[in-house]
PDB file of C-alpha atoms in Angstrom:
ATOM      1  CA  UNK A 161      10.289 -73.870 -29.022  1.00 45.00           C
ATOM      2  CA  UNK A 162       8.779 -76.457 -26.622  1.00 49.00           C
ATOM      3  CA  UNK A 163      12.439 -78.235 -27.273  1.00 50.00           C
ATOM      4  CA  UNK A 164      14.613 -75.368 -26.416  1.00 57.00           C
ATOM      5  CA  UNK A 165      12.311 -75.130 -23.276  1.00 62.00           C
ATOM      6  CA  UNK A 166      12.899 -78.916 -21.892  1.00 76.00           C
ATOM      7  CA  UNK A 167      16.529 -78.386 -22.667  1.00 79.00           C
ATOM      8  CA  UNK A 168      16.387 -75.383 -20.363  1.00 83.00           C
ATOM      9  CA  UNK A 169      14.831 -77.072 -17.619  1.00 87.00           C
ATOM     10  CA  UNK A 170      17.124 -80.044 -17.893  1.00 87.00           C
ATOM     11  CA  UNK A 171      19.823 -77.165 -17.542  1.00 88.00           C
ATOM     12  CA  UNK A 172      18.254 -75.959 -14.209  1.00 90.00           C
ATOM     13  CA  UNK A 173      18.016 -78.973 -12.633  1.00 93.00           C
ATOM     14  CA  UNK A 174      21.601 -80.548 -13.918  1.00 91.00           C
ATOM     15  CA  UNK A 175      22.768 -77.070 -11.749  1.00 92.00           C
ATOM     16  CA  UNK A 176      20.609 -78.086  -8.947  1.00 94.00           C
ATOM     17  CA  UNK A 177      22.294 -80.951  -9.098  1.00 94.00           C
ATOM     18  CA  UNK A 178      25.889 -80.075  -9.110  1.00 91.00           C
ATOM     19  CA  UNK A 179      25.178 -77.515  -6.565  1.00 93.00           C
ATOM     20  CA  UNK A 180      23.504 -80.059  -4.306  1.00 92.00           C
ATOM     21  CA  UNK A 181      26.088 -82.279  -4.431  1.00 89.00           C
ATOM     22  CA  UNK A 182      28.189 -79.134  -3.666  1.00 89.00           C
ATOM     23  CA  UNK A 183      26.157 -78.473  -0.267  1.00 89.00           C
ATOM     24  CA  UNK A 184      25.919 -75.111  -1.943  1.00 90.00           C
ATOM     25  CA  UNK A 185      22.095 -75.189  -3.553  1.00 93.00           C
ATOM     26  CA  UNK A 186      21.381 -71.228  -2.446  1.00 92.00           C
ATOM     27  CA  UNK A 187      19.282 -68.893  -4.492  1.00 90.00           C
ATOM     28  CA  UNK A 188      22.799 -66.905  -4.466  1.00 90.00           C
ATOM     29  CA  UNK A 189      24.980 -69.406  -5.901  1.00 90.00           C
ATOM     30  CA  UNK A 190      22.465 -69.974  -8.464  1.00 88.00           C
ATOM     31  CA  UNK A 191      21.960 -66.886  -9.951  1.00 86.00           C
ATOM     32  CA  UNK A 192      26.071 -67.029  -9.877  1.00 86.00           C
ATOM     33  CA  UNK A 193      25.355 -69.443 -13.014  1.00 79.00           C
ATOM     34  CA  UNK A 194      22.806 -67.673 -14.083  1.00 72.00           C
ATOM     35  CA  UNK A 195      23.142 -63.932 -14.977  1.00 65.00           C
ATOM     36  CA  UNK A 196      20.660 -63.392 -16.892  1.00 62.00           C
ATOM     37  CA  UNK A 197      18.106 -64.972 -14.074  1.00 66.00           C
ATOM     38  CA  UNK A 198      16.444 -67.043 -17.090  1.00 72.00           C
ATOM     39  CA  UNK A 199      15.986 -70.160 -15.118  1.00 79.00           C
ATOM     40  CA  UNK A 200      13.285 -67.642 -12.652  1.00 80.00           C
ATOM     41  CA  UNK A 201      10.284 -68.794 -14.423  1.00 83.00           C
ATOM     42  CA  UNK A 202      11.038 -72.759 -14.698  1.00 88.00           C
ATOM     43  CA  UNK A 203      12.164 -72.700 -11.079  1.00 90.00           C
ATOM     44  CA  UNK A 204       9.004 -71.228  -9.802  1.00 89.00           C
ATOM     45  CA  UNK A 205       7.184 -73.839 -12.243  1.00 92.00           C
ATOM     46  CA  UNK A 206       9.565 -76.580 -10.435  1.00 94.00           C
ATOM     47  CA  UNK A 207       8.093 -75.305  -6.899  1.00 93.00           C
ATOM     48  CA  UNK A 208       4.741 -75.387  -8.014  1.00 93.00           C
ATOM     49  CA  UNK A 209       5.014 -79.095  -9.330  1.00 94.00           C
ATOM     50  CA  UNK A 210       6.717 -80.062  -6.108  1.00 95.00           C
ATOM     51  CA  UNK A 211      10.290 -80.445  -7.871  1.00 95.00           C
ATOM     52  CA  UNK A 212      11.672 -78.432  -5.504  1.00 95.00           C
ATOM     53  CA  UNK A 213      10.855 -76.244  -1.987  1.00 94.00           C
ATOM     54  CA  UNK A 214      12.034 -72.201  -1.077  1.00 92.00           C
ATOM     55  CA  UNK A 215      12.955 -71.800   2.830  1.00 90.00           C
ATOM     56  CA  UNK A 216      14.528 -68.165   1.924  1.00 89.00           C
ATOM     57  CA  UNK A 217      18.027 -68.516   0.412  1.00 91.00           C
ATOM     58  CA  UNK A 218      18.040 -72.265   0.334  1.00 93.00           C
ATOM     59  CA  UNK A 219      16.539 -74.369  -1.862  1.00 94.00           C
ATOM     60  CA  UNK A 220      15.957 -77.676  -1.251  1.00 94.00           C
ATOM     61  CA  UNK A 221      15.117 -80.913  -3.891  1.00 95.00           C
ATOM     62  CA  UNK A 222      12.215 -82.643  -3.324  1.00 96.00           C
ATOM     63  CA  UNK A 223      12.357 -86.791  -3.656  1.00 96.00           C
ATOM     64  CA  UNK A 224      10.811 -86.092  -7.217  1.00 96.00           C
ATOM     65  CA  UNK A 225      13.208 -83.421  -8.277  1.00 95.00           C
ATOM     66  CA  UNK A 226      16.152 -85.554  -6.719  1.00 95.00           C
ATOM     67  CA  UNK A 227      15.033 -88.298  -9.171  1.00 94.00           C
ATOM     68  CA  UNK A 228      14.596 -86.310 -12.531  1.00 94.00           C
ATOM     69  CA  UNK A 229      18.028 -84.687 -11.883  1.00 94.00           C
ATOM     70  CA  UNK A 230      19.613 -87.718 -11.386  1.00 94.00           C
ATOM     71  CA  UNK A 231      17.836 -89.690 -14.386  1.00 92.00           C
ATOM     72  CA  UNK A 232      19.441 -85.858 -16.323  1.00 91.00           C
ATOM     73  CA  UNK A 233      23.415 -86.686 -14.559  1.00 93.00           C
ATOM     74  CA  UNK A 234      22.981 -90.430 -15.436  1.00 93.00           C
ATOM     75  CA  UNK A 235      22.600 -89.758 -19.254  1.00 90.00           C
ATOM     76  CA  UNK A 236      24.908 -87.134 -18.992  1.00 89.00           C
ATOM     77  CA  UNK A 237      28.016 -88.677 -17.268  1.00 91.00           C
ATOM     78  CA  UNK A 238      27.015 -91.918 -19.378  1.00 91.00           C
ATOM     79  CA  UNK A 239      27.468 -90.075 -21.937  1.00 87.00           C
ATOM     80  CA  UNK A 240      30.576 -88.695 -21.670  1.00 88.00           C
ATOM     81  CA  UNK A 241      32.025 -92.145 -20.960  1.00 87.00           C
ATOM     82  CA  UNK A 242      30.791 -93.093 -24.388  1.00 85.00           C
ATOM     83  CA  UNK A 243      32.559 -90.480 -26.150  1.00 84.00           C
ATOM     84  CA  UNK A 244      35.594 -90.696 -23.894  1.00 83.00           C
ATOM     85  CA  UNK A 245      35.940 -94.944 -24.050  1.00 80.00           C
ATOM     86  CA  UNK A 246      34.202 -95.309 -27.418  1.00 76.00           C
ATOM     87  CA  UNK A 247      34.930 -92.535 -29.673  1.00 77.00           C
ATOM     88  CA  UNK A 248      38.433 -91.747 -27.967  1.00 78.00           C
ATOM     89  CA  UNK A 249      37.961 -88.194 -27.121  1.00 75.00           C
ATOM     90  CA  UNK A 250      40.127 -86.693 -24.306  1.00 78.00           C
ATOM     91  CA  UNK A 251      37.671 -85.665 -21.207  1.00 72.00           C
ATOM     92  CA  UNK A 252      37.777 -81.959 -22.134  1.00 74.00           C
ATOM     93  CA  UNK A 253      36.233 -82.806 -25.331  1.00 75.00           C
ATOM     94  CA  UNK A 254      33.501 -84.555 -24.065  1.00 77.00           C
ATOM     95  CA  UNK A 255      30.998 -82.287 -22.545  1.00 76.00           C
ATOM     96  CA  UNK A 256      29.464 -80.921 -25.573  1.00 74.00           C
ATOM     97  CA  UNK A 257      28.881 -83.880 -27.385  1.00 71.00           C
ATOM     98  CA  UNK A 258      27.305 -85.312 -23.827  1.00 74.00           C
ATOM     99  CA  UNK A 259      24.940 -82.802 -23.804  1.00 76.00           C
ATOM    100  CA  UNK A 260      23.853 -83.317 -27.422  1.00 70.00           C
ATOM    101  CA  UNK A 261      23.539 -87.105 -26.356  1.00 70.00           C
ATOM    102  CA  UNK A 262      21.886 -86.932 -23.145  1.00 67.00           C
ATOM    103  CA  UNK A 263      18.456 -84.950 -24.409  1.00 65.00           C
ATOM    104  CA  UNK A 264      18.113 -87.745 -27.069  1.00 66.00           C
ATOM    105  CA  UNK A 265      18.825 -91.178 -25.103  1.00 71.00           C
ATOM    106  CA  UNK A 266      15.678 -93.070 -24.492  1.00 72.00           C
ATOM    107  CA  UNK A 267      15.831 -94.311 -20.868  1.00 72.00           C
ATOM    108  CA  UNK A 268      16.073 -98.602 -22.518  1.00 75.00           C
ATOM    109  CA  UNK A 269      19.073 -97.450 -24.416  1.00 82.00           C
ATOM    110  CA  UNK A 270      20.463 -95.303 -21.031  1.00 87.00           C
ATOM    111  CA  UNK A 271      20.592 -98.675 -19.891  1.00 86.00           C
ATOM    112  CA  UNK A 272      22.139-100.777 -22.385  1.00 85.00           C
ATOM    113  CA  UNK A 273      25.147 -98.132 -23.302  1.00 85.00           C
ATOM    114  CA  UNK A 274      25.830 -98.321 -19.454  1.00 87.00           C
ATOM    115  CA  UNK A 275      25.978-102.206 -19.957  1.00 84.00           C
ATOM    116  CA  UNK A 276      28.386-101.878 -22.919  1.00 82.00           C
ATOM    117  CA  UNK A 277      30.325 -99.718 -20.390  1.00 85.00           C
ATOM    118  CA  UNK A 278      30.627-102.201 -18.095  1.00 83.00           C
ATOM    119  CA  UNK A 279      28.612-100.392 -15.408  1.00 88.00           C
ATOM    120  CA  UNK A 280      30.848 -97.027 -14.851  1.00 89.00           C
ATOM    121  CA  UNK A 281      31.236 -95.510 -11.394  1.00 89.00           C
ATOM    122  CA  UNK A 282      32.396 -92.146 -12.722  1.00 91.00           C
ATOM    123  CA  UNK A 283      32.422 -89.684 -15.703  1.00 89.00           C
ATOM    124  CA  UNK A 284      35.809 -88.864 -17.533  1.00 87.00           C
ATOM    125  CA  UNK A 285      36.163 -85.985 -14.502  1.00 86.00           C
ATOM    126  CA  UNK A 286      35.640 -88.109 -11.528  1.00 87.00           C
ATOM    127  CA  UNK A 287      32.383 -87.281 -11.112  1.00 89.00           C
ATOM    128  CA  UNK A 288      29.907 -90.346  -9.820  1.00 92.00           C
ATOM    129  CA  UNK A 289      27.539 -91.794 -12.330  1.00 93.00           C
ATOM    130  CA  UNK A 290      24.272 -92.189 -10.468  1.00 94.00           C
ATOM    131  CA  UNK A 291      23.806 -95.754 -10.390  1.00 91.00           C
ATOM    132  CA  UNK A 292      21.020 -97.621 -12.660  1.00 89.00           C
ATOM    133  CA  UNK A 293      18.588-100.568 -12.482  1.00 87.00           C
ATOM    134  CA  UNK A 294      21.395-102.873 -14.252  1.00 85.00           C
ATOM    135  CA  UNK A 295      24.316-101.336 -11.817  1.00 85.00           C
ATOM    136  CA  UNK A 296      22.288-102.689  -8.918  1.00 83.00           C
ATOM    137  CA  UNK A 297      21.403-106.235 -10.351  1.00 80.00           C
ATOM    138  CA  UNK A 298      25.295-106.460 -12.027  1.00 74.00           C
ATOM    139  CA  UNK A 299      26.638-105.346  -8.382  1.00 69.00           C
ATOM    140  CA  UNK A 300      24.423-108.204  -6.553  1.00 68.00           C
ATOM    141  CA  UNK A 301      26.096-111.064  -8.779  1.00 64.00           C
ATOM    142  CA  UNK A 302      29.665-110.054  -8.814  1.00 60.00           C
ATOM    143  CA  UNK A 303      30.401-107.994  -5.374  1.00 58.00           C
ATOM    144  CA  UNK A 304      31.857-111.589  -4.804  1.00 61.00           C
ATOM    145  CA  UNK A 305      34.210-111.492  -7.438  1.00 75.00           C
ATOM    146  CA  UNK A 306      35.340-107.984  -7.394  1.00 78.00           C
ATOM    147  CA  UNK A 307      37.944-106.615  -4.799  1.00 84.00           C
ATOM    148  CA  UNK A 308      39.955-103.687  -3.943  1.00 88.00           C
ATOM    149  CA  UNK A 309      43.633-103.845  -5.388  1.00 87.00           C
ATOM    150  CA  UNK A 310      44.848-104.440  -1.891  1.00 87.00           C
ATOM    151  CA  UNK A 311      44.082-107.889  -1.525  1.00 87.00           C
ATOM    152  CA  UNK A 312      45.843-108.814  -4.499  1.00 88.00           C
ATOM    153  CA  UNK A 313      49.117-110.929  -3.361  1.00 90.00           C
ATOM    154  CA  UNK A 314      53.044-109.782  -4.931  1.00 91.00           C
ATOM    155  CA  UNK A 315      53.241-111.735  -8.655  1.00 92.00           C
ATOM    156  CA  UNK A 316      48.884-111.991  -9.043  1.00 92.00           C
ATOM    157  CA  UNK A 317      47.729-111.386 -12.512  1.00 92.00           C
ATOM    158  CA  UNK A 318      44.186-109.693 -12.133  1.00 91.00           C
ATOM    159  CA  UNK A 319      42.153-107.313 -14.527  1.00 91.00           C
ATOM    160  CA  UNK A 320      40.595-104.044 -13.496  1.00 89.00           C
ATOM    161  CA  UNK A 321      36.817-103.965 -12.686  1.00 86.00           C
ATOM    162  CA  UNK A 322      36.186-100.885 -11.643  1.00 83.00           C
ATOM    163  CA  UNK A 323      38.027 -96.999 -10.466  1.00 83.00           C
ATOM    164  CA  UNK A 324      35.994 -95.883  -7.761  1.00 79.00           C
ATOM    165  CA  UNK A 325      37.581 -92.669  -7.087  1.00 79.00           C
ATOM    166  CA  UNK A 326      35.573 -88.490  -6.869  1.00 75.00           C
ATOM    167  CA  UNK A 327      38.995 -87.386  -7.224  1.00 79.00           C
ATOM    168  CA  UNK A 328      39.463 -85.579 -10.378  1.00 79.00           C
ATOM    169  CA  UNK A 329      43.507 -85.887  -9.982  1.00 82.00           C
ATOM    170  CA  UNK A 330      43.086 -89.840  -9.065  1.00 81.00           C
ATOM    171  CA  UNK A 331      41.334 -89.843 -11.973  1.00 82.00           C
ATOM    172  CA  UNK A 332      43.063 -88.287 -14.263  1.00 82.00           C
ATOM    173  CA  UNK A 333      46.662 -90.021 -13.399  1.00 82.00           C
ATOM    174  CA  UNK A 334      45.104 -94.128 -13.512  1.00 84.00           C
ATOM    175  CA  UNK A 335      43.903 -93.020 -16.620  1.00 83.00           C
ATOM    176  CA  UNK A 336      46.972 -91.730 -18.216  1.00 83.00           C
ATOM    177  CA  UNK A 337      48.967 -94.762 -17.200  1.00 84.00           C
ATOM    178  CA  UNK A 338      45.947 -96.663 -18.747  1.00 84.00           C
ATOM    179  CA  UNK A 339      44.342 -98.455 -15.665  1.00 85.00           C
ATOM    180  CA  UNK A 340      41.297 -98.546 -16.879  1.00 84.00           C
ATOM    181  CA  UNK A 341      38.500-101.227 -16.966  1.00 85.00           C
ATOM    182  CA  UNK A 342      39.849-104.497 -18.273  1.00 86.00           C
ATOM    183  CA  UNK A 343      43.196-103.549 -18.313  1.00 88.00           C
ATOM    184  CA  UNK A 344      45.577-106.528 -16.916  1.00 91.00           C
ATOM    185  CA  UNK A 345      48.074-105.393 -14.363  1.00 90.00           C
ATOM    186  CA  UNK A 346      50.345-107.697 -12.000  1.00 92.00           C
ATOM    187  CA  UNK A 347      51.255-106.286  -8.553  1.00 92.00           C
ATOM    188  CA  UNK A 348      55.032-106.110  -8.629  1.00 93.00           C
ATOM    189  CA  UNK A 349      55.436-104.959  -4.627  1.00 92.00           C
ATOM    190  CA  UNK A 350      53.167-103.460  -1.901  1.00 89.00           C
ATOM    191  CA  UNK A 351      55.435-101.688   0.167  1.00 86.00           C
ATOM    192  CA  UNK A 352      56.727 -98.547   0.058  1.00 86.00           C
ATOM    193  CA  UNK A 353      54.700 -97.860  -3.099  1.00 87.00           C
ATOM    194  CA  UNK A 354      52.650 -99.893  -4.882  1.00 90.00           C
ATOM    195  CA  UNK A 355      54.388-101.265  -8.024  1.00 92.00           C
ATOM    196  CA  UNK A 356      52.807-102.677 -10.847  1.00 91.00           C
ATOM    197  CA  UNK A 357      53.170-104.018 -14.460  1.00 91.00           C
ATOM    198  CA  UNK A 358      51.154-102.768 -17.220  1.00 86.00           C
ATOM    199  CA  UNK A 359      51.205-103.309 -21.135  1.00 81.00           C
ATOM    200  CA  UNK A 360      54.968-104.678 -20.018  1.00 81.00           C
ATOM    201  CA  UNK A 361      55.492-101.399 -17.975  1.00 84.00           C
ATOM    202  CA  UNK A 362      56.775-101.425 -14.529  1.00 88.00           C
ATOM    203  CA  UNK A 363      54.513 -98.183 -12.501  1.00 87.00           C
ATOM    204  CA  UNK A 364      55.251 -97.263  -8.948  1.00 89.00           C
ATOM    205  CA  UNK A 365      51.997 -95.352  -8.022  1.00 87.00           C
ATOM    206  CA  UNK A 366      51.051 -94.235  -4.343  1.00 86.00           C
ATOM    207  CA  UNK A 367      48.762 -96.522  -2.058  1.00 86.00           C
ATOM    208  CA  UNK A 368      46.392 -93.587  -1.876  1.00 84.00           C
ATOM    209  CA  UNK A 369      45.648 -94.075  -5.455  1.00 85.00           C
ATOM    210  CA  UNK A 370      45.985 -97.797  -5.568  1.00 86.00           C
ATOM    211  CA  UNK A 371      42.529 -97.799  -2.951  1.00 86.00           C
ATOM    212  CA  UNK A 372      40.513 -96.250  -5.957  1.00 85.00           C
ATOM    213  CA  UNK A 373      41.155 -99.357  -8.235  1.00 88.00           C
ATOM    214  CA  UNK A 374      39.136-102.356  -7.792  1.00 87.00           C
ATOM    215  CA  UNK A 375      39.626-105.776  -9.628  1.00 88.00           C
ATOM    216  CA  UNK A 376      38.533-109.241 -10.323  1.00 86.00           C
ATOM    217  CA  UNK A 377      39.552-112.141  -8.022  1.00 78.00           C
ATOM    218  CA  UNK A 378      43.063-112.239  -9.416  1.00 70.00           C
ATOM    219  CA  UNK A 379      45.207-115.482 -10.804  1.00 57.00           C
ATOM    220  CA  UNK A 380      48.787-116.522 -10.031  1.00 50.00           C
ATOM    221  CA  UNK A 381      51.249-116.246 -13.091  1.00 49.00           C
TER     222      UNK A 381
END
């Protein structure tokens, strides 16, 4: 019973979350997810434990609530990488298994999947994955060596570091042509379009998209 109840409140405050991120975090649009107004009781619990504070429709996140939601997206998102990049699921079959994952993982283990990752900015939707201890320290030793696509030079080899991109389109195009993280691509042209090679495919994409890819110092083939 006491299970069911902490998976209820991580509910409530993954909601909180979205709909904070959403500028949206109203009494209203809560109860719009939540019919049945069973998240009443935890959310007066929340205000009482200083999770969160009423100022008549609008609800806003204390510093403490704003950190247990985020530790609740981190496992989450984290987790839907793993089952997208590890397991091979496509990103509509991810969210269920993420939520089975993300009640279990042990914040040490949070940690090292996101290493095995290679530090992920976003989910398999485009959402941002809150960043973690390890993103920080990784990010200090290699925002040397990792730059957007545009500085690569016409006939550079480079592989892809990161896709920094909230776009849920962006998203979901590099990651049909395969750009993803450690994929090699060489930069073909610049102008009009970007053109680049990949798995011995030439892809014109549009320089829009291009700015959400970032990559390692690149080497001349």
């Amino acid at each position: 019973m006491e299970h069911n109840k902490d998976h209820r409140k991580d509910e409530l405050l993954e909601i909180l979350w979205h709909l904070d991120e959403s500028h949206d975090l109203t009494l209203s649009s809560l109860r719009e997810h939540d019919a049945q107004t069973e998240f009443e009781k935890d959310l007066n619990e929340f205000s009482s434990s200083g999770i969160l504070k009423f100022d008549g429709e609008n609800i806003t996140m204390t510093q403490m609530g704003l950190d247990l939601a985020r530790g609740i997206i981190r496992r989450h998102r984290l987790a839907e990488r793993l089952v997208a990049d590890v397991l091979g699921k496509k990103p509509e079959e991810t969210e269920q298994a993420a939520c089975e994952f993300e009640h279990i993982l042990a914040p040490e283990l949070v940690e090292s999947i996101c290493v095995l990752l290679g530090h992920p900015r976003s989910c398999p939707h485009g959402s941002p994955i809150p960043e973690g201890e390890c993103c920080k320290e990784i990010r200090k030793s290699v925002e040397s060596l990792v730059v957007p696509l545009k500085e690569m030079k016409t006939g550079e080899v480079a592989k892809i570091a990161s896709i920094n991109t909230t776009n849920k389109k962006t998203m979901g195009k590099l990651l049909s042509l395969g750009f993803v993280p450690g994929a090699s691509i060489k930069l073909l042209q610049k102008f009009p379009a970007l053109a680049l090679e990949a798995n011995l495919t030439q892809i014109a994409i549009e320089n829009s998209v291009g700015e959400a890819i970032n990559i390692w110092r690149p080497t001349t083939r």
